[in-house]
Coordinates of C-alpha atoms in Angstrom, one line a residue:
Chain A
X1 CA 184.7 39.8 -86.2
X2 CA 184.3 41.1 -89.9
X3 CA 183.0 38.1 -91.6
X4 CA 182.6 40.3 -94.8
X5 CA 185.5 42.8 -95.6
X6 CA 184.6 45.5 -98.1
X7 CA 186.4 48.2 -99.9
X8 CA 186.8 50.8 -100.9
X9 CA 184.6 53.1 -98.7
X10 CA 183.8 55.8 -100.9
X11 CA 184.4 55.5 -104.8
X12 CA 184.2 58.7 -107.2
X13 CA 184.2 58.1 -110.8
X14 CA 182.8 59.7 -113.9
X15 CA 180.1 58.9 -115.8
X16 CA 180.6 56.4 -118.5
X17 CA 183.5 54.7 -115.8
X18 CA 183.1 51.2 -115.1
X19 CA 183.2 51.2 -110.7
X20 CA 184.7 48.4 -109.2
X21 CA 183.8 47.1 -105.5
X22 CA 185.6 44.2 -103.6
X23 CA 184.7 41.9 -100.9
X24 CA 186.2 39.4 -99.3
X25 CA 185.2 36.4 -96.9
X26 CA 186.5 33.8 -94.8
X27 CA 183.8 31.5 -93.9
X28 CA 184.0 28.9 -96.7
X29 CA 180.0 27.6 -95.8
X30 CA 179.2 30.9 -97.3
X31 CA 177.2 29.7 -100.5
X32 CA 175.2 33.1 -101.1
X33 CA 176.4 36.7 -102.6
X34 CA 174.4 39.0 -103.0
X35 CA 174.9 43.1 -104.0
X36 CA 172.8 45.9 -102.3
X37 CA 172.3 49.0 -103.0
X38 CA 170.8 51.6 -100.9
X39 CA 169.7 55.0 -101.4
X40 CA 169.8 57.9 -98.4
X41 CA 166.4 57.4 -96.5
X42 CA 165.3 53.6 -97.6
X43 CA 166.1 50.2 -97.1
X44 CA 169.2 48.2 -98.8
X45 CA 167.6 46.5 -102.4
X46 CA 168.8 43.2 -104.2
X47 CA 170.9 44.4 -107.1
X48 CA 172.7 41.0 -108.4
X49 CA 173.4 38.0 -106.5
X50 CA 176.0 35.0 -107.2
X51 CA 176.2 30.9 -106.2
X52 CA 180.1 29.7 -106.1
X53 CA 179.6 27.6 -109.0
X54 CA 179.7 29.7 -111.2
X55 CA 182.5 32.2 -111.8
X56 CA 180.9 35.4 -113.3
X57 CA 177.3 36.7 -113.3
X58 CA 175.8 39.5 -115.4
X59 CA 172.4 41.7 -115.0
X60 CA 172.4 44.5 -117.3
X61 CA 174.6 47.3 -116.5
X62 CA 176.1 45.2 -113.0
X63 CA 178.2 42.4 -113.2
X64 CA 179.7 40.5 -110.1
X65 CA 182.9 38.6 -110.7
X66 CA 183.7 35.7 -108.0
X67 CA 186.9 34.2 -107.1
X68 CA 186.0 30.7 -105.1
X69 CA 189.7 29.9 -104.0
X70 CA 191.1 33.6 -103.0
X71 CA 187.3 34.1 -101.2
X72 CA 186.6 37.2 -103.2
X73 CA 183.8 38.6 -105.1
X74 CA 183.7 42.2 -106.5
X75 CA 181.1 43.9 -108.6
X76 CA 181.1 46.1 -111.6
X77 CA 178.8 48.7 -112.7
X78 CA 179.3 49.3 -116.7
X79 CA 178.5 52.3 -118.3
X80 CA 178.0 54.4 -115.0
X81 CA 175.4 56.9 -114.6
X82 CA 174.8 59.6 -112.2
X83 CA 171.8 57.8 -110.7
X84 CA 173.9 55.0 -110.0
X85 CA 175.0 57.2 -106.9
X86 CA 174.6 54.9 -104.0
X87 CA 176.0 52.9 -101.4
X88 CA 176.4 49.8 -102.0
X89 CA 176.9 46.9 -99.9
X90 CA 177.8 42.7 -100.4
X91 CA 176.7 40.3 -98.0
X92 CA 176.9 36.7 -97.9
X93 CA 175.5 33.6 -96.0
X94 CA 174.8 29.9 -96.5
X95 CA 172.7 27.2 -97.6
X96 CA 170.1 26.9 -94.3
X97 CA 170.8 30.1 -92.6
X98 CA 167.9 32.8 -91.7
X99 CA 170.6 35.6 -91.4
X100 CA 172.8 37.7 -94.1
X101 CA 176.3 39.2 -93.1
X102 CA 176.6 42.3 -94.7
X103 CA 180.1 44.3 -95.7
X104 CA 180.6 47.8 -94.3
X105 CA 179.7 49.5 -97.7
X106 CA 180.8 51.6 -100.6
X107 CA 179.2 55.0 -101.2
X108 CA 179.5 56.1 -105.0
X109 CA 179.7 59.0 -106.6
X110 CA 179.5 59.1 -110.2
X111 CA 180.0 62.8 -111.6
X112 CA 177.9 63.7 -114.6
Chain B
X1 CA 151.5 45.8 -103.9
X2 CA 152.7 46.9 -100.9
X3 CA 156.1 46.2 -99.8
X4 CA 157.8 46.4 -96.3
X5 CA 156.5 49.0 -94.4
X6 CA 157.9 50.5 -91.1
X7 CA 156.9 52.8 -88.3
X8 CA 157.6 55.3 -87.3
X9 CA 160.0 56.9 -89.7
X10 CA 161.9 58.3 -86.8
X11 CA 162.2 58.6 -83.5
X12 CA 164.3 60.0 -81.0
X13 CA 164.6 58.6 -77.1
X14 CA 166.7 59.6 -74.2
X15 CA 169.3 56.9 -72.2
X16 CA 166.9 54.4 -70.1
X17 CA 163.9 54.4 -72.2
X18 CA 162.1 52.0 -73.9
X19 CA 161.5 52.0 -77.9
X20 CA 158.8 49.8 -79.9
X21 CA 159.5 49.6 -83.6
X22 CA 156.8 48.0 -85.9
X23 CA 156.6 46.2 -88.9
X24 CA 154.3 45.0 -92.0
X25 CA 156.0 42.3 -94.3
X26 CA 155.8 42.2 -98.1
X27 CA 152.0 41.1 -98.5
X28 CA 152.6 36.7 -98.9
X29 CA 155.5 37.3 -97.1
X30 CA 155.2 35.0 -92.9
X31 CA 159.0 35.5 -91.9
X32 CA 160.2 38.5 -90.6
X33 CA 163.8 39.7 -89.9
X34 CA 165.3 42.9 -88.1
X35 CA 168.9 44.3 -88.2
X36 CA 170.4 47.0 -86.9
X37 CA 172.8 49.4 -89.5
X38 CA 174.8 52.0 -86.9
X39 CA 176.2 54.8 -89.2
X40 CA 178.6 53.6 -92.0
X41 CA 177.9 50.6 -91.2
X42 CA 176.6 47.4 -92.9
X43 CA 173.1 46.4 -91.1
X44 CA 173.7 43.5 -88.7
X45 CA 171.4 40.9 -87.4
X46 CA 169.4 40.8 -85.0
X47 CA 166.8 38.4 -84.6
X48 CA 164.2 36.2 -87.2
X49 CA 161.1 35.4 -86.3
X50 CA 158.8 33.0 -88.2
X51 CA 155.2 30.9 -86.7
X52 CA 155.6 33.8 -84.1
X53 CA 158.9 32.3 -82.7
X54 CA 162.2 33.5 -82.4
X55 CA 164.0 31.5 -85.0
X56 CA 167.7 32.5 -85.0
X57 CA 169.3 35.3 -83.1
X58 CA 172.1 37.6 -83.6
X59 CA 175.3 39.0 -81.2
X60 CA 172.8 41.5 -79.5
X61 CA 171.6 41.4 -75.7
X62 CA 168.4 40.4 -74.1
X63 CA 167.4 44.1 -74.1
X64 CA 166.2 43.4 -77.4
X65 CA 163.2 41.2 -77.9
X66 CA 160.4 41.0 -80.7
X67 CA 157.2 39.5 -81.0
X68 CA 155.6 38.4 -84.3
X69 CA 151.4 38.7 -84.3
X70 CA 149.0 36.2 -86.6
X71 CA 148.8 38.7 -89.2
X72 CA 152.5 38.2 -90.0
X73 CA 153.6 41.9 -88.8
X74 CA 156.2 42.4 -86.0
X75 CA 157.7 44.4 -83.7
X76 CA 160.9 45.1 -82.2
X77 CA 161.4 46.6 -78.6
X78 CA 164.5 47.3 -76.9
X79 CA 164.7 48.2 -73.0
X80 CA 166.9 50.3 -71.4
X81 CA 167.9 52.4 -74.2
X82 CA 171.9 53.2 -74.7
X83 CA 173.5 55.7 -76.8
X84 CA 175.3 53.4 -78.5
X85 CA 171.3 52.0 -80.0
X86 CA 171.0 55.2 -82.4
X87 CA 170.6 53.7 -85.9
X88 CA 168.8 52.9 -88.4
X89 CA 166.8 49.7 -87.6
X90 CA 165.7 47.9 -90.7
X91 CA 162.9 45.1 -91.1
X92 CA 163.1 42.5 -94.0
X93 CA 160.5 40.2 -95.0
X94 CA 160.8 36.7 -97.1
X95 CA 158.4 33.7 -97.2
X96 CA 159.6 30.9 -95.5
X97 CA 162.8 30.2 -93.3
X98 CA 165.9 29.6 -94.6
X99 CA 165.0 32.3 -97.5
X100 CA 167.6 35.2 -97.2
X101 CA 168.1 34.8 -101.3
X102 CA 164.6 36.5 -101.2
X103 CA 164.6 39.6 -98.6
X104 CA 163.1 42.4 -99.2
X105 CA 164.2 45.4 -97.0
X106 CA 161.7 48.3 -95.6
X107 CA 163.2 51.7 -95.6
X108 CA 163.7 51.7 -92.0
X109 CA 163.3 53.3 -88.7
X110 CA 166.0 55.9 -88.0
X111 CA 166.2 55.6 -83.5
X112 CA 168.4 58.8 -82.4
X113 CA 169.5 57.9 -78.3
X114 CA 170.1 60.7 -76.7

């Protein structure tokens, strides 16, 4: 079982276009979001992370908007440049837990 | 500083063998996590280990098992080797249990199972 639904799975926009990248969850202990991204041949990186009690966080260019009572959290990339080609995933987890769930991932192309 | 570092970069294995992956947490880092991320796929889970004990375990079978040494560093073994085990298996460090807000990932170990 999916406990993190992402989409789309591949995203082409131009540069200057703000992307926008949806997940969705069901567990309602989740209590942690955070944003990867991850370039071919390394290891996923912390973008941006959210709590629930708030309902919008920004980090220069990324912003991640969350929706506590529809389960959903997307993030946006203003301003998109062609080295914001990636794939990027969300995850999520709780308070106490040693283990992230991660979405299937978004690869984006941003054409120069 | 050094960050997570993994080895071997890459490795390829036939059905039935047995693979050893290693790791070197983020220098202060003592807890040490390994997922599994199958093509197009988001990594998943596996196991955490922290004091040199398993900690929490993920949906995977018994053919995988770690082991975590003083020094902080672990490794990753898996038995029996399937097809179905080509991936890229990734090692993330944090200090302390309970501490997936603070992960840091190490570019990985790409396993090819022929």
């Amino acid at each position: 079982q999916q406990q993190v639904k992402q989409s789309p799975q591949s995203l082409i926009v131009q540069k200057g276009g703000i992307p926008i990248i949806n997940c969705a969850y069901e567990n309602t202990a989740f209590d942690y979001f955070p944003w990867y991204q991850q370039f071919p041949g390394k290891g996923p990186a912390l973008l941006i992370a959210i709590r629930p009690d708030v309902s919008e966080k920004k980090e220069g260019r990324f912003t991640i908007s969350f929706n506590k009572s529809a389960k959903q959290f997307s993030l946006h990339i203003m301003d998109s440049q062609p080295g914001d080609s990636a794939t990027y995933f969300c995850a999520a987890t709780q308070t106490g837990a040693n283990n992230l769930f991660f979405g299937t991932g978004t690869r984006l192309t941003v054409i120069p | 500083d050094a960050g997570v570092t993994q080895s071997p970069t890459h490795l390829i294995k036939t059905r039935g063998q047995q693979v050893t992956l290693r790791c070197s947490p983020k220098s202060g880092h003592d807890t040490v996590s390994w997922y599994q991320q199958a093509l197009g796929q988001g990594p998943q889970f596996i196991f955490q280990y922290y004091e040199e004990e398993e900690r929490q375990r993920g949906n995977f079978p018994d053919r995988f098992s770690g082991h975590q040494f003083p020094n902080y560093s672990s490794e990753l073994n898996v038995n029996a080797l399937l097809l179905g085990d080509s991936a890229l298996y990734l090692c993330a460090s944090s200090l302390g249990l309970h501490r997936t807000d603070t992960q840091y990932f190490g570019p990985g170990t790409r396993l090819t199972v022929l």
